[in-house]
PDB file of C-alpha atoms in Angstrom:
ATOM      1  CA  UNK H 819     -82.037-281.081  20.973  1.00  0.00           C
ATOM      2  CA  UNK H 820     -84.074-281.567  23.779  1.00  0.00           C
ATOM      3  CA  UNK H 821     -84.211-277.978  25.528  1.00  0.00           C
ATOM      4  CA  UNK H 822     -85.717-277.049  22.008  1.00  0.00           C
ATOM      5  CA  UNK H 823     -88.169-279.378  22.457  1.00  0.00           C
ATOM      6  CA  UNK H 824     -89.247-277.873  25.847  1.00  0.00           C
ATOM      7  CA  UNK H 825     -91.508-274.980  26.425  1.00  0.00           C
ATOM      8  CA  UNK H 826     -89.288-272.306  27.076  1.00  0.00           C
ATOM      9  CA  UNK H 827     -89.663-271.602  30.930  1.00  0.00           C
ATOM     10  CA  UNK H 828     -87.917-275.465  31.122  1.00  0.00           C
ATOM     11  CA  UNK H 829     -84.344-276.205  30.729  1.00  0.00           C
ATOM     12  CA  UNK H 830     -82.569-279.779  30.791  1.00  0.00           C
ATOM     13  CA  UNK H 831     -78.821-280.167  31.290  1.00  0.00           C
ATOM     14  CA  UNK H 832     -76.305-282.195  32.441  1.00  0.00           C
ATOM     15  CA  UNK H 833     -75.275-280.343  35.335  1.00  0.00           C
ATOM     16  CA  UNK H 834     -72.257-282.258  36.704  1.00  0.00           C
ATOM     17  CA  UNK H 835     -69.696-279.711  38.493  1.00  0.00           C
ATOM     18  CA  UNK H 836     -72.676-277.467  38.655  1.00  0.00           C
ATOM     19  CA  UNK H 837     -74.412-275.993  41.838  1.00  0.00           C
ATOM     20  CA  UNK H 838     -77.949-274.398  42.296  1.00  0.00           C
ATOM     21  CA  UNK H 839     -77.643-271.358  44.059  1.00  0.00           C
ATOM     22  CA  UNK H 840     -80.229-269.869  46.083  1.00  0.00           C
ATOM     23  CA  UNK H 841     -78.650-266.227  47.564  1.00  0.00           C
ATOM     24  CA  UNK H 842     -81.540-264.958  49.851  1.00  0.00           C
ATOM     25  CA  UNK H 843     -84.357-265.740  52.061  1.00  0.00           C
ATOM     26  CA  UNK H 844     -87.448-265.212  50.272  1.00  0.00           C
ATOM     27  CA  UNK H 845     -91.096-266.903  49.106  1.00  0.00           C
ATOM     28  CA  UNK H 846     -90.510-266.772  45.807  1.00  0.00           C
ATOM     29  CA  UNK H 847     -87.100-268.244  44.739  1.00  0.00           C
ATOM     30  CA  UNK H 848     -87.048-272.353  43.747  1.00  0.00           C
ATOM     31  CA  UNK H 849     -86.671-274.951  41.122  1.00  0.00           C
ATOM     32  CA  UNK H 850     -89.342-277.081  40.142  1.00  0.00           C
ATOM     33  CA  UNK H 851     -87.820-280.866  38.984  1.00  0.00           C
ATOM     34  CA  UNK H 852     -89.574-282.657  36.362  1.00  0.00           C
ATOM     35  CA  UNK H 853     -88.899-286.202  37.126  1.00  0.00           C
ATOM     36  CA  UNK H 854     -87.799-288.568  34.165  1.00  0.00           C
ATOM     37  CA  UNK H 855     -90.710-291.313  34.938  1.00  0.00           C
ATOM     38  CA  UNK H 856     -93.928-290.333  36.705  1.00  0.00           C
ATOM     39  CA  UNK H 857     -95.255-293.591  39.242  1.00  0.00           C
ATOM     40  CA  UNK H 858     -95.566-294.300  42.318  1.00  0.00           C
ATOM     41  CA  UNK H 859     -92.950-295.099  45.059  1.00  0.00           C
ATOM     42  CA  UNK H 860     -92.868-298.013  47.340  1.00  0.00           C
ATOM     43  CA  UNK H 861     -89.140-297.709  47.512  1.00  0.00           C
ATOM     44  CA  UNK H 862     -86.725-294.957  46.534  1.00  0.00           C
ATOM     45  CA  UNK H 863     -83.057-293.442  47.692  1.00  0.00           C
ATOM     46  CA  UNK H 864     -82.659-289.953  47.688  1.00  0.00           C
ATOM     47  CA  UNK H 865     -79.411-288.434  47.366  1.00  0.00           C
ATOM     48  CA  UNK H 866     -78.321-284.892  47.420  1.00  0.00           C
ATOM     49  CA  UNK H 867     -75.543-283.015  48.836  1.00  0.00           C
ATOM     50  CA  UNK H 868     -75.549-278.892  50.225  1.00  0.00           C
ATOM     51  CA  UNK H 869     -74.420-276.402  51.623  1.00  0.00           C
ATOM     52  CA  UNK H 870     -75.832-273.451  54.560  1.00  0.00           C
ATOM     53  CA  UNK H 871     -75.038-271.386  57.025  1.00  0.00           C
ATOM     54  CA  UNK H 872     -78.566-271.234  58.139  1.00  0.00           C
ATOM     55  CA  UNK H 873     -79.782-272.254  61.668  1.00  0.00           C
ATOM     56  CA  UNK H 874     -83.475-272.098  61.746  1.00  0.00           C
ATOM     57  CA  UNK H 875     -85.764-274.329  59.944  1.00  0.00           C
ATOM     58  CA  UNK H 876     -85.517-275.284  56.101  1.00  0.00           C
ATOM     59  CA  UNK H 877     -86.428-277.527  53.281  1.00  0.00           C
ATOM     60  CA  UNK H 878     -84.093-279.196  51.173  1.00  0.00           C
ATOM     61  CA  UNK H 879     -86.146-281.408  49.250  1.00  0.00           C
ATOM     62  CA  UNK H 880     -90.036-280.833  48.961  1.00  0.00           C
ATOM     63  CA  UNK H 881     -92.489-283.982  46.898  1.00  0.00           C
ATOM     64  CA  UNK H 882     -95.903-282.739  47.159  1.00  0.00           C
ATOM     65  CA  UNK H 883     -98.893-284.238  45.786  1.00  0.00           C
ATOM     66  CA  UNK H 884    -102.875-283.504  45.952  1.00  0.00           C
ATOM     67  CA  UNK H 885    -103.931-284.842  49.011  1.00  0.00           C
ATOM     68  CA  UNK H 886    -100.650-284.946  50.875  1.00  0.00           C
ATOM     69  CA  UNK H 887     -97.875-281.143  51.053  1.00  0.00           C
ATOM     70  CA  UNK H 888     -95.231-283.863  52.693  1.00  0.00           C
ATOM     71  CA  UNK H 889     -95.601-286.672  50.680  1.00  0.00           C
ATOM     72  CA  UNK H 890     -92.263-286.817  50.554  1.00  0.00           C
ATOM     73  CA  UNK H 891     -90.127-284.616  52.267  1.00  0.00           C
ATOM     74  CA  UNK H 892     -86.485-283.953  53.839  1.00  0.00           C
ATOM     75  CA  UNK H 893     -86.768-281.222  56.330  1.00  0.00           C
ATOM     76  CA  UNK H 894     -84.471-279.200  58.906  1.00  0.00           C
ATOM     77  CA  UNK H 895     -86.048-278.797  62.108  1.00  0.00           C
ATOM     78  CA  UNK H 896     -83.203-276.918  63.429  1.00  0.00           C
ATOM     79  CA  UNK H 897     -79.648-277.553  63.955  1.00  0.00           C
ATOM     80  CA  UNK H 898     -78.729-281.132  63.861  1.00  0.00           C
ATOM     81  CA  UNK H 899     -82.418-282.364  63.769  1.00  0.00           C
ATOM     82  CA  UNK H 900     -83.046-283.867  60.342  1.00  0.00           C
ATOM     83  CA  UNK H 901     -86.953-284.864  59.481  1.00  0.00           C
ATOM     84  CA  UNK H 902     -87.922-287.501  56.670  1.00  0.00           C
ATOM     85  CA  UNK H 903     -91.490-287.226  55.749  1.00  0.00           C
ATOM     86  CA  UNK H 904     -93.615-289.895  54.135  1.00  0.00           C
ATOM     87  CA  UNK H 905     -97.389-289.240  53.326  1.00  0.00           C
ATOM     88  CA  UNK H 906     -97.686-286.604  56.181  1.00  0.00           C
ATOM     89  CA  UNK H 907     -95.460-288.835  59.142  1.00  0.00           C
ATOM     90  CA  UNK H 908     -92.015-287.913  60.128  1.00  0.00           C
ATOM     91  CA  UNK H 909     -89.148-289.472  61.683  1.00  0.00           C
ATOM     92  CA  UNK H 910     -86.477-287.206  63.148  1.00  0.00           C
ATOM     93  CA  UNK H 911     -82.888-287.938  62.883  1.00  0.00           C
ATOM     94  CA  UNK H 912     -80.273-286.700  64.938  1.00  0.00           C
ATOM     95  CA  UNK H 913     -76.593-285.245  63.383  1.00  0.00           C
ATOM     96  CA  UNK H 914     -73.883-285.221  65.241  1.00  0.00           C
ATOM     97  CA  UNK H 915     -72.204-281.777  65.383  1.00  0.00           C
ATOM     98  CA  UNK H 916     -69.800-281.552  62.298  1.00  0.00           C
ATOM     99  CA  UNK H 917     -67.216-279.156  60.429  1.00  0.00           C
ATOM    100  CA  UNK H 918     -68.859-276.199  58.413  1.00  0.00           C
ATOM    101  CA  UNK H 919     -68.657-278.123  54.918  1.00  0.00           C
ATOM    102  CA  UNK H 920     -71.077-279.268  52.720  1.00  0.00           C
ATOM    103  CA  UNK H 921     -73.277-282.078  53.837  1.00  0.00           C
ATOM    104  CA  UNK H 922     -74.028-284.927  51.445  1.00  0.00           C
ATOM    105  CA  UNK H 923     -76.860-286.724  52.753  1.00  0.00           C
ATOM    106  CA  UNK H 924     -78.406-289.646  51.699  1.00  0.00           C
ATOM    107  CA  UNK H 925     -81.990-291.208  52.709  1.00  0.00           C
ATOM    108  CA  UNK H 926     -83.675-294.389  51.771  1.00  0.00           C
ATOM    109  CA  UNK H 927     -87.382-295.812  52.519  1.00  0.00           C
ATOM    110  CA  UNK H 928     -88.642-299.438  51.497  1.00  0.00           C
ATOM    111  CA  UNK H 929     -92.772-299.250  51.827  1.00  0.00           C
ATOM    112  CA  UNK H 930     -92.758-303.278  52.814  1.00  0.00           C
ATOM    113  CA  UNK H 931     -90.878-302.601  56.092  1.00  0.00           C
ATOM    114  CA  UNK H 932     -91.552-299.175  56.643  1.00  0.00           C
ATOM    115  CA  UNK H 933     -87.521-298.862  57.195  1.00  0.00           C
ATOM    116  CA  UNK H 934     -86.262-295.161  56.892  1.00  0.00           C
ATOM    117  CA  UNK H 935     -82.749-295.227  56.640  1.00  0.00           C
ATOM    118  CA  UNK H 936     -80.354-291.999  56.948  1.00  0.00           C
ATOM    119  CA  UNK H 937     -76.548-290.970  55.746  1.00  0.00           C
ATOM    120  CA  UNK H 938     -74.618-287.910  56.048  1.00  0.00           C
ATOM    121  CA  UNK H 939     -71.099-287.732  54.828  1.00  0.00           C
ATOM    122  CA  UNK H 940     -70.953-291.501  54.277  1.00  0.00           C
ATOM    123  CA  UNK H 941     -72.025-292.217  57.466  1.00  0.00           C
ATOM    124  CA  UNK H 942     -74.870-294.180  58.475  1.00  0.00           C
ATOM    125  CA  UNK H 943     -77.325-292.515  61.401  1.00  0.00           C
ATOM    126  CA  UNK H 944     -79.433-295.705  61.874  1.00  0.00           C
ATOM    127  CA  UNK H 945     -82.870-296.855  60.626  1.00  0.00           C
ATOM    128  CA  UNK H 946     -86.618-295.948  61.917  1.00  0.00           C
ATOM    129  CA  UNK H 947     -90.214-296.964  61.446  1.00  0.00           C
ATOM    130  CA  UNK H 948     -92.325-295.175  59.189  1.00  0.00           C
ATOM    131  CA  UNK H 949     -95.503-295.583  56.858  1.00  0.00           C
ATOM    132  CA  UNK H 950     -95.327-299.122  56.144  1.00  0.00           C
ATOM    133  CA  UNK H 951     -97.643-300.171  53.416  1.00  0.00           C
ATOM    134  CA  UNK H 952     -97.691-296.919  52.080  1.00  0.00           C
ATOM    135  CA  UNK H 953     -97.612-296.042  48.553  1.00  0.00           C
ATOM    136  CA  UNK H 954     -95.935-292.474  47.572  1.00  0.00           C
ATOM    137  CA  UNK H 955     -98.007-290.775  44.797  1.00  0.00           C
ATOM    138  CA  UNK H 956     -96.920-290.363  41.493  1.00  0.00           C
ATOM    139  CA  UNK H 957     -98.660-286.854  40.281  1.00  0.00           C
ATOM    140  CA  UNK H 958     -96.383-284.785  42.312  1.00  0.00           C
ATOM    141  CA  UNK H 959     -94.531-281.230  42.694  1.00  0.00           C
ATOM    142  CA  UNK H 960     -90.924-281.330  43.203  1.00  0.00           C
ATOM    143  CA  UNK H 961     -89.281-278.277  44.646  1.00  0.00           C
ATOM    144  CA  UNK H 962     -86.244-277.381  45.628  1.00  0.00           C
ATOM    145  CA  UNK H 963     -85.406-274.065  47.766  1.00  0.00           C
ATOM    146  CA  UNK H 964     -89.154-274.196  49.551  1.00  0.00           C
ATOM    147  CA  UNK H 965     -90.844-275.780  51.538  1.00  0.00           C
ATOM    148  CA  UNK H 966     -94.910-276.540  50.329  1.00  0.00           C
ATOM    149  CA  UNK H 967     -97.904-276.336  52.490  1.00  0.00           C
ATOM    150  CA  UNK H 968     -99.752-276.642  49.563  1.00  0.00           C
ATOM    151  CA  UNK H 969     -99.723-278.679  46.432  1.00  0.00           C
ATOM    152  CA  UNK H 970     -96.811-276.681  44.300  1.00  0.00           C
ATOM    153  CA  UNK H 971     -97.156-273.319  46.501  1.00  0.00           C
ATOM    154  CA  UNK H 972     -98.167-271.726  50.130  1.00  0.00           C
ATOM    155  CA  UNK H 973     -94.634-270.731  50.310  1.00  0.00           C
ATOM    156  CA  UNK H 974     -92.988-269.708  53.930  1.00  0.00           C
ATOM    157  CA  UNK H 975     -89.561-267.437  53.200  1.00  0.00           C
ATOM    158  CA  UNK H 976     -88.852-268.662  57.080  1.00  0.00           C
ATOM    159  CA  UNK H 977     -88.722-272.155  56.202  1.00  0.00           C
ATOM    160  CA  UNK H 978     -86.772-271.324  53.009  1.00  0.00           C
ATOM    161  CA  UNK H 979     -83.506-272.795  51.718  1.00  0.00           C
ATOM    162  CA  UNK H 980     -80.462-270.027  51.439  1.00  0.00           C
ATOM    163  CA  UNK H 981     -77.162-271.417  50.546  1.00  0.00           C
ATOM    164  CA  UNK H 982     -76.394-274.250  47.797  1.00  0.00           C
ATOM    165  CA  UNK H 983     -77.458-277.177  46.455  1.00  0.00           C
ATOM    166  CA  UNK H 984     -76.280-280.303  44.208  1.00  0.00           C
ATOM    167  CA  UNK H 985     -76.140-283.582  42.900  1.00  0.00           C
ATOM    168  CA  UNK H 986     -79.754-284.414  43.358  1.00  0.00           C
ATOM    169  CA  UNK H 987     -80.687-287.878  42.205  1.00  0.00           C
ATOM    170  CA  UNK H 988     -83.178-289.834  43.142  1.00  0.00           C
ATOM    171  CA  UNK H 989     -84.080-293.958  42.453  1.00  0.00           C
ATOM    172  CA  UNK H 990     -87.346-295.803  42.466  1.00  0.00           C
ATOM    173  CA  UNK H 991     -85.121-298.441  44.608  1.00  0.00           C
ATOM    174  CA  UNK H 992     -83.080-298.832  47.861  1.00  0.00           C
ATOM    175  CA  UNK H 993     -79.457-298.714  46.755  1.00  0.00           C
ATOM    176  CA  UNK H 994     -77.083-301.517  48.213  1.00  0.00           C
ATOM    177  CA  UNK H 995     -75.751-300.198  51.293  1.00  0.00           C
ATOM    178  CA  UNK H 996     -71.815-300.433  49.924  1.00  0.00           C
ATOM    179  CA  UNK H 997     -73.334-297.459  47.399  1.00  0.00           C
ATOM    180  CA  UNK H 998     -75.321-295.752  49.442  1.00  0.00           C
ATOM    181  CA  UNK H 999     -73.248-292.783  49.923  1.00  0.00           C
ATOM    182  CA  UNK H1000     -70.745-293.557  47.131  1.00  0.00           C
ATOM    183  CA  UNK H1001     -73.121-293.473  43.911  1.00  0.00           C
ATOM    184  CA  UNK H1002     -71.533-292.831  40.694  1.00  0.00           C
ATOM    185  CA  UNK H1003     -74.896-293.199  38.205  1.00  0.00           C
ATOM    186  CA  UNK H1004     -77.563-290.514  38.513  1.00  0.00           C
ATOM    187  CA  UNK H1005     -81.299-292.330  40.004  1.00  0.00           C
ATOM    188  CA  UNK H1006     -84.014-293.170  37.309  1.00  0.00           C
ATOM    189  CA  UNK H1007     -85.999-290.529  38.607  1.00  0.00           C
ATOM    190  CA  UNK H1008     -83.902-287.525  39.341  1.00  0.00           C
ATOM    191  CA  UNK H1009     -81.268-287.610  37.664  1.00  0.00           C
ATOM    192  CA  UNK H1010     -78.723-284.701  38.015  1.00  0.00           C
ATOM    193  CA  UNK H1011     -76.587-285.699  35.144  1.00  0.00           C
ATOM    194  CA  UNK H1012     -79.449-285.413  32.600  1.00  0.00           C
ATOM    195  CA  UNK H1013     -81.936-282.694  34.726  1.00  0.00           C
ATOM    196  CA  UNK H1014     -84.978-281.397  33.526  1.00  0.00           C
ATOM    197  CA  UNK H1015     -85.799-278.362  35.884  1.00  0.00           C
ATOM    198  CA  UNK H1016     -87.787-274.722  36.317  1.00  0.00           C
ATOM    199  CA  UNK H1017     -85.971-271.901  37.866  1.00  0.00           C
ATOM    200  CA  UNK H1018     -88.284-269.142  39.591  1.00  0.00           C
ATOM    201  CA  UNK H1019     -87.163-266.233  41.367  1.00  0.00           C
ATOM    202  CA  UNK H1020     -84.177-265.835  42.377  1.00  0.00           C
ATOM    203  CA  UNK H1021     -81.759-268.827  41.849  1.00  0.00           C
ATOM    204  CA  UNK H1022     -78.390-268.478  40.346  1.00  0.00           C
ATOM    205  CA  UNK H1023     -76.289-271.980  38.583  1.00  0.00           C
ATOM    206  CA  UNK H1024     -72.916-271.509  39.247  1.00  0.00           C
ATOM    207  CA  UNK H1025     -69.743-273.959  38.947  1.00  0.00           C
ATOM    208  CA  UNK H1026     -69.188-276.535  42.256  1.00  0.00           C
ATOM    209  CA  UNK H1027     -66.646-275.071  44.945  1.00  0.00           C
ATOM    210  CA  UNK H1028     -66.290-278.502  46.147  1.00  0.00           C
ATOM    211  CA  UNK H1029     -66.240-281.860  44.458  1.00  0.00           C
TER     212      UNK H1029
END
């Protein structure tokens, strides 16, 4: 009842066991998410899990807003070199070289401490300083497959995502530790089990290879 509701260019689904594909390198392919609730963050978890072969630069997960293109963002400086972005400042986290298998990566921020905190695979990489007292702004673009230098465009193909991507969710909260990596309810913001998202260019849904 809902997609009928929608203007037509939006679709929302419960995309359990589903992946978004993106097959190319290119400036033009992503998906715009439409969060459920629209406020600002001064604490949130962000959970998503993919798959690449790539070994340059990439975005997975791009929150831009007006006055800030990394307001939020998770970013792939190269191999093994993760980047969390809040309002414009970074903290870099280094992977440990692993299998070639999906990564499911999880990344929390609480704006009264400033504490980033990263997991891959279930594993904790430690905790960093960033942007405390901040406030992450509410009236924001949410892309997957690009990376924004501008508020919802400015697209770089060389920074783009190619491979697969799934199980997005993201909370308003820090999750308990014990769930950090081991979430079974979608976030109150993103929530992949109930997903209200744009496709543009070329982007492909296809059943999960993996669980």
């Amino acid at each position: 009842v809902l997609t009928e509701l929608l203007p037509h260019c939006l679709s929302s689904a419960d995309l359990r066991g589903k992946v978004l594909i993106f097959p190319q390198e290119s400036a033009t392919a992503y998906v715009s998410l439409i969060p459920s609730v629209k406020k600002p963050l001064q604490n949130f978890t962000l959970c998503l899990k993919s798959f690449t072969d790539l070994n340059r630069a990439y975005s997975l997960f791009s929150y831009s807003t007006r006055s800030r293109d990394n307001e939020l963002l998770l970013f792939i400086e190269k191999t093994g070199e993760y980047q969390l972005s809040i309002g414009n400042a970074g903290v870099n986290f280094k992977v440990p070289p692993l299998p070639y298998n999906p990564r499911h990566i999880c990344v929390s921020w609480e704006s009264a401490s400033g504490i980033a905190e990263f997991w891959i695979d279930g594993k904790p990489l430690g905790r960093k300083g960033v942007r405390k007292g901040y406030t992450v702004g509410a009236e924001a673009k949410i892309i997957l497959g690009q990376e924004q230098d501008s508020f919802g465009g400015n697209f770089d193909a060389k920074q783009s995502f190619v491979g697969e991507i799934w199980d997005v969710s993201l909370w308003d909260y820090v999750l308990p530790l014990k769930d950090m990596c081991d979430y079974s309810d979608g976030g109150n913001v993103l929530n992949w089990q109930a997903l209200t998202y744009e496709e543009n260019g070329y982007v492909v849904t296809k059943p999960s290879l993996w669980n």
